[in-house]
């Protein structure tokens, strides 16, 4: 058998899949908080500069690499130099590990979608979330406490991911992205339009955009802005290069990249207005200063919002389910993309058909995700997320910029980006890839390492050491293992 590389059957399929990868939980629960707590309206200045000087140039690098080599990430790096194949496996493995805990958060949301129809979280959403649902503990003994509702939700979600991902590219990811993304956009628009009409909504969005201009002199704010847009666009996960490798000849990479960037940034900006309108309503109703209500992450979705829905009356039985279904759709489209780099890598190297690879990975992923469905799961999830996001993914971004910027013909990649482009990129793009982006992300990486060392508990250090071993050993094994013979039956 021979490996056959698939292609998107339409530009729309690619764009919807890319938007689906970019729009995820971070757009809903992280961006509003980051915007508010890092200077409000003033944060938009470093944010937009980061888009132009960091995110979009790096997005074009991943587009160009995938479009040029038209193969899996490990093969791309191997074709630069054979010894770099291990870097491709390193980058491809990271999103798979992220998937194993990311899907658990989607499982929580899946449960909350049903709870939202009757406010099943009760009068104390914080107690329900931490104790009743998560059985949250920092004790290692919590590993023996498997939470059945979460486990059941995980089974359903992994089956959904498997059902979509094991199909051919266009019948699976392409087809369902074209349904899920427009649905997500429409539902979120309804949520935001309802939110801005609530009493006190202006308290929220006025505070959100109130500029604190002194913050732009803080270098940390600029690092936060760069990190937000890079992670918001799912850069550094190998997803962009993998999806771009499926593009047919004649595609305008620049035009597609701009559409995806505008859609992603527009969605998180629009969503932030809705989130803070709802928080403003809570501030108005309870006469509580907004700063005491603002939070991010799981605290926003599973504690703050249920608390607000409890105060909202009949309207909450409409906006609540709509909100949680938005989170669900955003999460599913992202999980599909997280599985793709490692799927293509294994399928290409070992000439195993997509269905078998996806099935095996979904089984392995499900088994790993069970540890996050235990009493210790929330603690482990936080450790995994901090370490993978602040260390592993950023390290991969630095390596990719250095390898393609210095050890490959970056002028060739620039020519590919400029093909059929509505405007041409100049040599300044080369300097961004070779110098500016690696330097900025090395600063972020060093800052993340310092925080990990300073804040690390015994459990955290042990888990981080285990992840490090996995991130070294597995790519080395996959690199050294010889591929299947081309003529094997």
GROMACS .gro file of C-alpha atoms in nm:
model
  489
    1UNK     CA    1   0.000   0.000   0.000
    2UNK     CA    2   0.113   0.361  -0.047
    3UNK     CA    3   0.037   0.666   0.157
    4UNK     CA    4  -0.207   0.897  -0.017
    5UNK     CA    5  -0.222   1.256   0.105
    6UNK     CA    6  -0.575   1.394   0.107
    7UNK     CA    7  -0.687   1.740   0.000
    8UNK     CA    8  -0.965   1.971   0.110
    9UNK     CA    9  -1.247   1.963  -0.143
   10UNK     CA   10  -1.318   2.335  -0.095
   11UNK     CA   11  -1.168   2.651   0.048
   12UNK     CA   12  -1.468   2.673   0.279
   13UNK     CA   13  -1.388   2.335   0.437
   14UNK     CA   14  -1.032   2.447   0.514
   15UNK     CA   15  -1.137   2.788   0.649
   16UNK     CA   16  -1.409   2.640   0.871
   17UNK     CA   17  -1.169   2.375   1.004
   18UNK     CA   18  -0.906   2.640   1.076
   19UNK     CA   19  -1.159   2.867   1.248
   20UNK     CA   20  -1.282   2.566   1.444
   21UNK     CA   21  -0.930   2.494   1.561
   22UNK     CA   22  -0.873   2.857   1.661
   23UNK     CA   23  -1.205   2.922   1.835
   24UNK     CA   24  -1.207   2.731   2.161
   25UNK     CA   25  -1.239   2.770   2.534
   26UNK     CA   26  -0.968   3.036   2.545
   27UNK     CA   27  -1.182   3.273   2.337
   28UNK     CA   28  -1.470   3.240   2.581
   29UNK     CA   29  -1.313   3.215   2.923
   30UNK     CA   30  -0.961   3.356   2.886
   31UNK     CA   31  -0.965   3.650   2.647
   32UNK     CA   32  -1.230   3.859   2.832
   33UNK     CA   33  -1.036   3.825   3.157
   34UNK     CA   34  -0.700   3.897   2.991
   35UNK     CA   35  -0.842   4.208   2.822
   36UNK     CA   36  -0.998   4.339   3.144
   37UNK     CA   37  -0.704   4.265   3.376
   38UNK     CA   38  -0.427   4.389   3.146
   39UNK     CA   39  -0.525   4.746   3.081
   40UNK     CA   40  -0.875   4.718   2.937
   41UNK     CA   41  -0.902   4.917   2.615
   42UNK     CA   42  -0.530   4.996   2.633
   43UNK     CA   43  -0.454   4.624   2.599
   44UNK     CA   44  -0.587   4.638   2.244
   45UNK     CA   45  -0.274   4.828   2.135
   46UNK     CA   46  -0.020   4.552   2.222
   47UNK     CA   47  -0.281   4.295   2.118
   48UNK     CA   48  -0.316   4.429   1.762
   49UNK     CA   49   0.058   4.489   1.731
   50UNK     CA   50   0.113   4.127   1.837
   51UNK     CA   51  -0.132   4.014   1.569
   52UNK     CA   52   0.056   4.201   1.296
   53UNK     CA   53   0.413   4.138   1.413
   54UNK     CA   54   0.386   3.797   1.579
   55UNK     CA   55   0.077   3.588   1.516
   56UNK     CA   56   0.010   3.648   1.147
   57UNK     CA   57   0.377   3.613   1.041
   58UNK     CA   58   0.409   3.288   1.236
   59UNK     CA   59   0.073   3.171   1.097
   60UNK     CA   60   0.212   3.224   0.745
   61UNK     CA   61   0.524   3.025   0.838
   62UNK     CA   62   0.312   2.726   0.941
   63UNK     CA   63   0.091   2.768   0.634
   64UNK     CA   64   0.393   2.781   0.403
   65UNK     CA   65   0.564   2.478   0.561
   66UNK     CA   66   0.253   2.262   0.538
   67UNK     CA   67   0.165   2.380   0.187
   68UNK     CA   68   0.522   2.331   0.066
   69UNK     CA   69   0.591   1.981   0.200
   70UNK     CA   70   0.233   1.844   0.186
   71UNK     CA   71   0.304   1.579   0.446
   72UNK     CA   72   0.297   1.525   0.820
   73UNK     CA   73   0.489   1.742   1.064
   74UNK     CA   74   0.760   1.480   1.139
   75UNK     CA   75   0.819   1.437   0.763
   76UNK     CA   76   0.844   1.815   0.717
   77UNK     CA   77   1.123   1.839   0.971
   78UNK     CA   78   1.293   1.523   0.842
   79UNK     CA   79   1.311   1.675   0.494
   80UNK     CA   80   1.489   1.977   0.636
   81UNK     CA   81   1.739   1.745   0.809
   82UNK     CA   82   1.681   1.384   0.905
   83UNK     CA   83   1.780   1.445   1.267
   84UNK     CA   84   1.498   1.698   1.306
   85UNK     CA   85   1.223   1.439   1.262
   86UNK     CA   86   1.215   1.405   1.640
   87UNK     CA   87   1.117   1.774   1.664
   88UNK     CA   88   0.814   1.707   1.444
   89UNK     CA   89   0.704   1.423   1.672
   90UNK     CA   90   0.767   1.644   1.977
   91UNK     CA   91   0.539   1.917   1.840
   92UNK     CA   92   0.274   1.664   1.724
   93UNK     CA   93   0.262   1.486   2.061
   94UNK     CA   94   0.196   1.803   2.261
   95UNK     CA   95  -0.156   1.871   2.124
   96UNK     CA   96  -0.249   1.506   2.176
   97UNK     CA   97  -0.159   1.535   2.546
   98UNK     CA   98  -0.348   1.864   2.562
   99UNK     CA   99  -0.648   1.685   2.411
  100UNK     CA  100  -0.654   1.429   2.695
  101UNK     CA  101  -0.741   1.695   2.954
  102UNK     CA  102  -0.907   1.953   2.728
  103UNK     CA  103  -1.182   1.705   2.651
  104UNK     CA  104  -1.247   1.666   3.025
  105UNK     CA  105  -1.339   2.035   3.047
  106UNK     CA  106  -1.577   1.979   2.757
  107UNK     CA  107  -1.721   1.687   2.954
  108UNK     CA  108  -1.791   1.921   3.246
  109UNK     CA  109  -1.964   2.159   3.007
  110UNK     CA  110  -2.165   1.871   2.860
  111UNK     CA  111  -2.298   1.800   3.208
  112UNK     CA  112  -2.370   2.167   3.271
  113UNK     CA  113  -2.566   2.193   2.947
  114UNK     CA  114  -2.824   1.954   3.092
  115UNK     CA  115  -2.805   2.113   3.438
  116UNK     CA  116  -2.881   2.454   3.286
  117UNK     CA  117  -3.237   2.353   3.201
  118UNK     CA  118  -3.329   2.328   3.570
  119UNK     CA  119  -3.036   2.497   3.753
  120UNK     CA  120  -2.913   2.162   3.874
  121UNK     CA  121  -2.607   2.322   4.034
  122UNK     CA  122  -2.829   2.448   4.317
  123UNK     CA  123  -2.798   2.767   4.520
  124UNK     CA  124  -2.423   2.733   4.572
  125UNK     CA  125  -2.259   2.674   4.229
  126UNK     CA  126  -1.907   2.688   4.375
  127UNK     CA  127  -1.978   2.409   4.624
  128UNK     CA  128  -2.151   2.204   4.356
  129UNK     CA  129  -1.864   2.237   4.111
  130UNK     CA  130  -1.573   2.170   4.345
  131UNK     CA  131  -1.732   1.914   4.580
  132UNK     CA  132  -2.038   1.754   4.423
  133UNK     CA  133  -1.912   1.728   4.064
  134UNK     CA  134  -1.533   1.722   4.085
  135UNK     CA  135  -1.483   1.570   4.433
  136UNK     CA  136  -1.180   1.797   4.416
  137UNK     CA  137  -0.878   1.712   4.630
  138UNK     CA  138  -0.503   1.765   4.615
  139UNK     CA  139  -0.436   1.429   4.777
  140UNK     CA  140  -0.293   1.149   4.561
  141UNK     CA  141  -0.559   0.921   4.711
  142UNK     CA  142  -0.807   1.109   4.492
  143UNK     CA  143  -0.686   0.901   4.196
  144UNK     CA  144  -0.895   0.614   4.331
  145UNK     CA  145  -1.215   0.819   4.321
  146UNK     CA  146  -1.351   0.793   3.965
  147UNK     CA  147  -1.641   1.033   3.907
  148UNK     CA  148  -1.901   0.844   3.706
  149UNK     CA  149  -2.092   1.140   3.550
  150UNK     CA  150  -1.765   1.279   3.411
  151UNK     CA  151  -1.654   0.934   3.296
  152UNK     CA  152  -1.987   0.884   3.117
  153UNK     CA  153  -1.957   1.223   2.947
  154UNK     CA  154  -1.603   1.139   2.839
  155UNK     CA  155  -1.721   0.818   2.675
  156UNK     CA  156  -1.982   1.011   2.475
  157UNK     CA  157  -1.739   1.283   2.370
  158UNK     CA  158  -1.460   1.044   2.270
  159UNK     CA  159  -1.711   0.854   2.058
  160UNK     CA  160  -1.810   1.181   1.888
  161UNK     CA  161  -1.445   1.271   1.825
  162UNK     CA  162  -1.375   0.922   1.692
  163UNK     CA  163  -1.687   0.922   1.472
  164UNK     CA  164  -1.586   1.248   1.303
  165UNK     CA  165  -1.207   1.201   1.294
  166UNK     CA  166  -1.192   0.844   1.167
  167UNK     CA  167  -1.371   0.942   0.847
  168UNK     CA  168  -1.189   1.076   0.543
  169UNK     CA  169  -1.080   1.438   0.574
  170UNK     CA  170  -1.373   1.597   0.390
  171UNK     CA  171  -1.641   1.357   0.514
  172UNK     CA  172  -1.524   1.408   0.872
  173UNK     CA  173  -1.352   1.726   0.986
  174UNK     CA  174  -1.442   1.923   0.673
  175UNK     CA  175  -1.812   1.832   0.673
  176UNK     CA  176  -1.878   1.879   1.044
  177UNK     CA  177  -1.675   2.199   1.074
  178UNK     CA  178  -1.900   2.355   0.810
  179UNK     CA  179  -2.197   2.275   1.034
  180UNK     CA  180  -2.056   2.338   1.382
  181UNK     CA  181  -1.880   2.672   1.317
  182UNK     CA  182  -2.175   2.860   1.160
  183UNK     CA  183  -2.401   2.715   1.433
  184UNK     CA  184  -2.159   2.835   1.700
  185UNK     CA  185  -2.145   3.183   1.549
  186UNK     CA  186  -2.524   3.213   1.529
  187UNK     CA  187  -2.587   3.086   1.882
  188UNK     CA  188  -2.317   3.309   2.033
  189UNK     CA  189  -2.463   3.608   1.847
  190UNK     CA  190  -2.801   3.536   2.009
  191UNK     CA  191  -2.638   3.507   2.354
  192UNK     CA  192  -2.450   3.837   2.314
  193UNK     CA  193  -2.752   4.024   2.177
  194UNK     CA  194  -2.958   3.912   2.476
  195UNK     CA  195  -2.674   3.994   2.714
  196UNK     CA  196  -2.625   4.355   2.602
  197UNK     CA  197  -2.995   4.427   2.662
  198UNK     CA  198  -2.980   4.317   3.027
  199UNK     CA  199  -3.008   4.582   3.301
  200UNK     CA  200  -2.659   4.689   3.403
  201UNK     CA  201  -2.490   4.543   3.094
  202UNK     CA  202  -2.317   4.874   3.029
  203UNK     CA  203  -2.143   4.847   3.367
  204UNK     CA  204  -1.966   4.540   3.234
  205UNK     CA  205  -1.864   4.636   2.884
  206UNK     CA  206  -1.776   4.993   2.986
  207UNK     CA  207  -1.535   4.859   3.248
  208UNK     CA  208  -1.400   4.607   2.998
  209UNK     CA  209  -1.293   4.871   2.746
  210UNK     CA  210  -1.199   5.148   2.989
  211UNK     CA  211  -0.834   5.211   2.890
  212UNK     CA  212  -0.561   5.212   3.154
  213UNK     CA  213  -0.290   5.365   2.939
  214UNK     CA  214  -0.014   5.331   3.197
  215UNK     CA  215  -0.029   4.953   3.147
  216UNK     CA  216   0.128   4.971   2.800
  217UNK     CA  217   0.459   5.059   2.966
  218UNK     CA  218   0.462   4.722   3.142
  219UNK     CA  219   0.667   4.469   2.936
  220UNK     CA  220   0.467   4.183   3.090
  221UNK     CA  221   0.150   4.314   2.923
  222UNK     CA  222   0.317   4.283   2.583
  223UNK     CA  223   0.418   3.923   2.655
  224UNK     CA  224   0.062   3.847   2.765
  225UNK     CA  225  -0.073   3.997   2.441
  226UNK     CA  226   0.167   3.791   2.229
  227UNK     CA  227   0.084   3.473   2.419
  228UNK     CA  228  -0.291   3.533   2.398
  229UNK     CA  229  -0.306   3.572   2.020
  230UNK     CA  230  -0.059   3.290   1.949
  231UNK     CA  231  -0.253   3.042   2.160
  232UNK     CA  232  -0.587   3.183   2.045
  233UNK     CA  233  -0.499   3.096   1.684
  234UNK     CA  234  -0.381   2.744   1.787
  235UNK     CA  235  -0.028   2.821   1.669
  236UNK     CA  236   0.259   2.597   1.775
  237UNK     CA  237   0.041   2.286   1.795
  238UNK     CA  238   0.124   2.158   1.447
  239UNK     CA  239  -0.244   2.194   1.357
  240UNK     CA  240  -0.196   2.480   1.111
  241UNK     CA  241   0.085   2.307   0.920
  242UNK     CA  242  -0.114   1.983   0.911
  243UNK     CA  243  -0.433   2.146   0.784
  244UNK     CA  244  -0.234   2.354   0.532
  245UNK     CA  245  -0.071   2.038   0.397
  246UNK     CA  246  -0.416   1.935   0.268
  247UNK     CA  247  -0.455   2.253   0.058
  248UNK     CA  248  -0.468   2.215  -0.322
  249UNK     CA  249  -0.233   2.406  -0.551
  250UNK     CA  250  -0.324   2.764  -0.633
  251UNK     CA  251  -0.448   2.852  -0.285
  252UNK     CA  252  -0.390   3.204  -0.156
  253UNK     CA  253  -0.232   3.146   0.185
  254UNK     CA  254  -0.234   3.514   0.276
  255UNK     CA  255  -0.603   3.560   0.198
  256UNK     CA  256  -0.699   3.248   0.395
  257UNK     CA  257  -0.480   3.349   0.687
  258UNK     CA  258  -0.637   3.693   0.709
  259UNK     CA  259  -0.990   3.549   0.701
  260UNK     CA  260  -0.911   3.303   0.981
  261UNK     CA  261  -0.741   3.570   1.193
  262UNK     CA  262  -1.026   3.818   1.155
  263UNK     CA  263  -1.286   3.549   1.233
  264UNK     CA  264  -1.101   3.433   1.544
  265UNK     CA  265  -1.024   3.779   1.682
  266UNK     CA  266  -1.370   3.905   1.596
  267UNK     CA  267  -1.531   3.613   1.777
  268UNK     CA  268  -1.333   3.658   2.098
  269UNK     CA  269  -1.386   4.036   2.092
  270UNK     CA  270  -1.761   3.989   2.039
  271UNK     CA  271  -1.777   3.719   2.305
  272UNK     CA  272  -1.597   3.942   2.557
  273UNK     CA  273  -1.873   4.199   2.518
  274UNK     CA  274  -2.134   3.933   2.596
  275UNK     CA  275  -1.944   3.790   2.892
  276UNK     CA  276  -1.893   4.130   3.053
  277UNK     CA  277  -2.250   4.236   2.981
  278UNK     CA  278  -2.365   3.937   3.185
  279UNK     CA  279  -2.114   4.017   3.460
  280UNK     CA  280  -2.235   4.378   3.453
  281UNK     CA  281  -2.591   4.254   3.502
  282UNK     CA  282  -2.479   4.057   3.809
  283UNK     CA  283  -2.301   4.363   3.945
  284UNK     CA  284  -2.616   4.571   3.899
  285UNK     CA  285  -2.856   4.318   4.051
  286UNK     CA  286  -2.646   4.232   4.355
  287UNK     CA  287  -2.489   4.578   4.396
  288UNK     CA  288  -2.144   4.422   4.399
  289UNK     CA  289  -1.842   4.594   4.239
  290UNK     CA  290  -1.758   4.431   3.908
  291UNK     CA  291  -1.398   4.358   4.009
  292UNK     CA  292  -1.522   4.105   4.264
  293UNK     CA  293  -1.710   3.911   3.997
  294UNK     CA  294  -1.445   3.894   3.727
  295UNK     CA  295  -1.265   3.562   3.696
  296UNK     CA  296  -1.134   3.336   3.422
  297UNK     CA  297  -1.118   2.970   3.330
  298UNK     CA  298  -1.339   2.715   3.498
  299UNK     CA  299  -1.435   2.967   3.765
  300UNK     CA  300  -1.605   3.184   3.504
  301UNK     CA  301  -1.794   2.912   3.319
  302UNK     CA  302  -1.884   2.673   3.599
  303UNK     CA  303  -1.917   2.904   3.902
  304UNK     CA  304  -1.968   3.270   3.806
  305UNK     CA  305  -2.212   3.211   3.520
  306UNK     CA  306  -2.432   2.959   3.705
  307UNK     CA  307  -2.447   3.208   3.993
  308UNK     CA  308  -2.564   3.474   3.750
  309UNK     CA  309  -2.819   3.239   3.591
  310UNK     CA  310  -2.962   3.176   3.937
  311UNK     CA  311  -3.041   3.549   3.960
  312UNK     CA  312  -3.166   3.593   3.606
  313UNK     CA  313  -3.510   3.438   3.633
  314UNK     CA  314  -3.695   3.286   3.338
  315UNK     CA  315  -3.449   3.427   3.085
  316UNK     CA  316  -3.172   3.208   3.229
  317UNK     CA  317  -3.347   2.895   3.100
  318UNK     CA  318  -3.288   3.029   2.750
  319UNK     CA  319  -2.949   3.196   2.773
  320UNK     CA  320  -2.801   2.925   2.999
  321UNK     CA  321  -2.841   2.630   2.759
  322UNK     CA  322  -2.737   2.851   2.466
  323UNK     CA  323  -2.419   2.954   2.647
  324UNK     CA  324  -2.319   2.600   2.739
  325UNK     CA  325  -2.393   2.465   2.390
  326UNK     CA  326  -2.161   2.738   2.253
  327UNK     CA  327  -1.883   2.617   2.481
  328UNK     CA  328  -1.955   2.259   2.372
  329UNK     CA  329  -1.936   2.336   1.999
  330UNK     CA  330  -1.621   2.547   2.043
  331UNK     CA  331  -1.461   2.265   2.241
  332UNK     CA  332  -1.548   1.989   1.995
  333UNK     CA  333  -1.408   2.173   1.693
  334UNK     CA  334  -1.082   2.233   1.880
  335UNK     CA  335  -1.052   1.871   1.995
  336UNK     CA  336  -1.084   1.754   1.635
  337UNK     CA  337  -0.782   1.963   1.538
  338UNK     CA  338  -0.573   1.849   1.836
  339UNK     CA  339  -0.591   1.488   1.719
  340UNK     CA  340  -0.496   1.554   1.357
  341UNK     CA  341  -0.116   1.619   1.370
  342UNK     CA  342  -0.030   1.291   1.545
  343UNK     CA  343  -0.286   1.102   1.334
  344UNK     CA  344  -0.131   1.217   1.007
  345UNK     CA  345   0.221   1.162   1.140
  346UNK     CA  346   0.163   0.798   1.234
  347UNK     CA  347  -0.045   0.726   0.925
  348UNK     CA  348   0.221   0.871   0.693
  349UNK     CA  349   0.523   0.706   0.847
  350UNK     CA  350   0.386   0.360   0.914
  351UNK     CA  351   0.138   0.347   0.622
  352UNK     CA  352  -0.155   0.262   0.848
  353UNK     CA  353  -0.498   0.370   0.728
  354UNK     CA  354  -0.655   0.669   0.899
  355UNK     CA  355  -0.941   0.472   1.058
  356UNK     CA  356  -0.708   0.239   1.245
  357UNK     CA  357  -0.479   0.518   1.365
  358UNK     CA  358  -0.768   0.733   1.484
  359UNK     CA  359  -0.931   0.441   1.664
  360UNK     CA  360  -0.609   0.351   1.845
  361UNK     CA  361  -0.538   0.713   1.943
  362UNK     CA  362  -0.892   0.768   2.069
  363UNK     CA  363  -0.866   0.457   2.288
  364UNK     CA  364  -0.528   0.568   2.426
  365UNK     CA  365  -0.653   0.923   2.474
  366UNK     CA  366  -0.963   0.805   2.656
  367UNK     CA  367  -0.758   0.588   2.892
  368UNK     CA  368  -0.530   0.882   2.974
  369UNK     CA  369  -0.825   1.118   3.023
  370UNK     CA  370  -0.969   0.891   3.292
  371UNK     CA  371  -0.709   1.023   3.539
  372UNK     CA  372  -0.869   1.367   3.500
  373UNK     CA  373  -1.210   1.218   3.584
  374UNK     CA  374  -1.092   1.142   3.939
  375UNK     CA  375  -1.090   1.343   4.260
  376UNK     CA  376  -0.734   1.451   4.181
  377UNK     CA  377  -0.831   1.531   3.822
  378UNK     CA  378  -0.872   1.907   3.860
  379UNK     CA  379  -0.532   1.937   4.026
  380UNK     CA  380  -0.366   1.728   3.756
  381UNK     CA  381  -0.545   1.919   3.482
  382UNK     CA  382  -0.408   2.250   3.610
  383UNK     CA  383  -0.054   2.109   3.627
  384UNK     CA  384  -0.075   1.959   3.277
  385UNK     CA  385  -0.214   2.279   3.128
  386UNK     CA  386   0.041   2.511   3.289
  387UNK     CA  387   0.336   2.292   3.195
  388UNK     CA  388   0.233   2.208   2.839
  389UNK     CA  389   0.125   2.564   2.757
  390UNK     CA  390   0.404   2.756   2.929
  391UNK     CA  391   0.692   2.523   2.853
  392UNK     CA  392   0.634   2.254   2.589
  393UNK     CA  393   0.431   2.443   2.326
  394UNK     CA  394   0.639   2.760   2.350
  395UNK     CA  395   0.959   2.554   2.323
  396UNK     CA  396   0.820   2.396   2.005
  397UNK     CA  397   0.745   2.740   1.858
  398UNK     CA  398   1.103   2.851   1.922
  399UNK     CA  399   1.243   2.535   1.761
  400UNK     CA  400   1.020   2.570   1.454
  401UNK     CA  401   1.122   2.932   1.397
  402UNK     CA  402   1.491   2.851   1.436
  403UNK     CA  403   1.483   2.541   1.212
  404UNK     CA  404   1.281   2.692   0.927
  405UNK     CA  405   1.434   3.038   0.972
  406UNK     CA  406   1.800   2.938   0.983
  407UNK     CA  407   1.840   2.583   0.852
  408UNK     CA  408   1.593   2.587   0.563
  409UNK     CA  409   1.557   2.817   0.264
  410UNK     CA  410   1.326   3.072   0.422
  411UNK     CA  411   1.320   3.273   0.097
  412UNK     CA  412   1.150   2.974  -0.066
  413UNK     CA  413   0.881   2.981   0.205
  414UNK     CA  414   0.841   3.356   0.151
  415UNK     CA  415   0.783   3.295  -0.221
  416UNK     CA  416   0.517   3.036  -0.134
  417UNK     CA  417   0.340   3.278   0.099
  418UNK     CA  418   0.344   3.548  -0.169
  419UNK     CA  419   0.198   3.320  -0.439
  420UNK     CA  420  -0.152   3.442  -0.533
  421UNK     CA  421  -0.137   3.686  -0.239
  422UNK     CA  422  -0.344   4.008  -0.252
  423UNK     CA  423  -0.030   4.183  -0.127
  424UNK     CA  424   0.332   4.073  -0.100
  425UNK     CA  425   0.531   4.020   0.216
  426UNK     CA  426   0.883   4.160   0.215
  427UNK     CA  427   1.214   4.059   0.368
  428UNK     CA  428   1.090   4.195   0.701
  429UNK     CA  429   0.895   3.868   0.736
  430UNK     CA  430   1.223   3.674   0.733
  431UNK     CA  431   1.364   3.886   1.015
  432UNK     CA  432   1.050   3.838   1.225
  433UNK     CA  433   1.076   3.459   1.191
  434UNK     CA  434   1.452   3.445   1.244
  435UNK     CA  435   1.493   3.699   1.524
  436UNK     CA  436   1.193   3.876   1.677
  437UNK     CA  437   0.950   3.588   1.732
  438UNK     CA  438   1.210   3.347   1.880
  439UNK     CA  439   1.341   3.618   2.114
  440UNK     CA  440   0.995   3.716   2.239
  441UNK     CA  441   0.894   3.356   2.292
  442UNK     CA  442   1.219   3.273   2.465
  443UNK     CA  443   1.134   3.551   2.711
  444UNK     CA  444   0.787   3.398   2.759
  445UNK     CA  445   0.941   3.051   2.796
  446UNK     CA  446   1.191   3.171   3.058
  447UNK     CA  447   0.916   3.355   3.247
  448UNK     CA  448   0.703   3.039   3.245
  449UNK     CA  449   0.989   2.825   3.374
  450UNK     CA  450   1.058   3.067   3.659
  451UNK     CA  451   0.691   3.055   3.761
  452UNK     CA  452   0.679   2.676   3.737
  453UNK     CA  453   0.983   2.643   3.964
  454UNK     CA  454   0.857   2.903   4.212
  455UNK     CA  455   0.502   2.766   4.235
  456UNK     CA  456   0.573   2.394   4.200
  457UNK     CA  457   0.451   2.156   4.469
  458UNK     CA  458   0.589   1.805   4.513
  459UNK     CA  459   0.300   1.661   4.311
  460UNK     CA  460   0.344   1.925   4.040
  461UNK     CA  461   0.717   1.862   4.007
  462UNK     CA  462   0.660   1.486   3.985
  463UNK     CA  463   0.391   1.525   3.717
  464UNK     CA  464   0.600   1.774   3.518
  465UNK     CA  465   0.897   1.537   3.530
  466UNK     CA  466   0.674   1.256   3.398
  467UNK     CA  467   0.544   1.474   3.113
  468UNK     CA  468   0.901   1.570   3.025
  469UNK     CA  469   1.003   1.204   3.006
  470UNK     CA  470   0.704   1.127   2.784
  471UNK     CA  471   0.780   1.424   2.558
  472UNK     CA  472   1.137   1.299   2.512
  473UNK     CA  473   1.096   0.921   2.501
  474UNK     CA  474   0.790   0.890   2.275
  475UNK     CA  475   0.924   1.117   1.995
  476UNK     CA  476   1.261   0.936   2.008
  477UNK     CA  477   1.088   0.596   1.979
  478UNK     CA  478   0.870   0.713   1.689
  479UNK     CA  479   1.174   0.861   1.514
  480UNK     CA  480   1.394   0.552   1.552
  481UNK     CA  481   1.124   0.301   1.461
  482UNK     CA  482   1.158   0.226   1.089
  483UNK     CA  483   0.860   0.295   0.862
  484UNK     CA  484   0.660   0.016   0.704
  485UNK     CA  485   0.788  -0.108   0.365
  486UNK     CA  486   0.628   0.082   0.076
  487UNK     CA  487   0.522  -0.237  -0.099
  488UNK     CA  488   0.372  -0.411   0.202
  489UNK     CA  489   0.023  -0.548   0.159
   0.00000   0.00000   0.00000
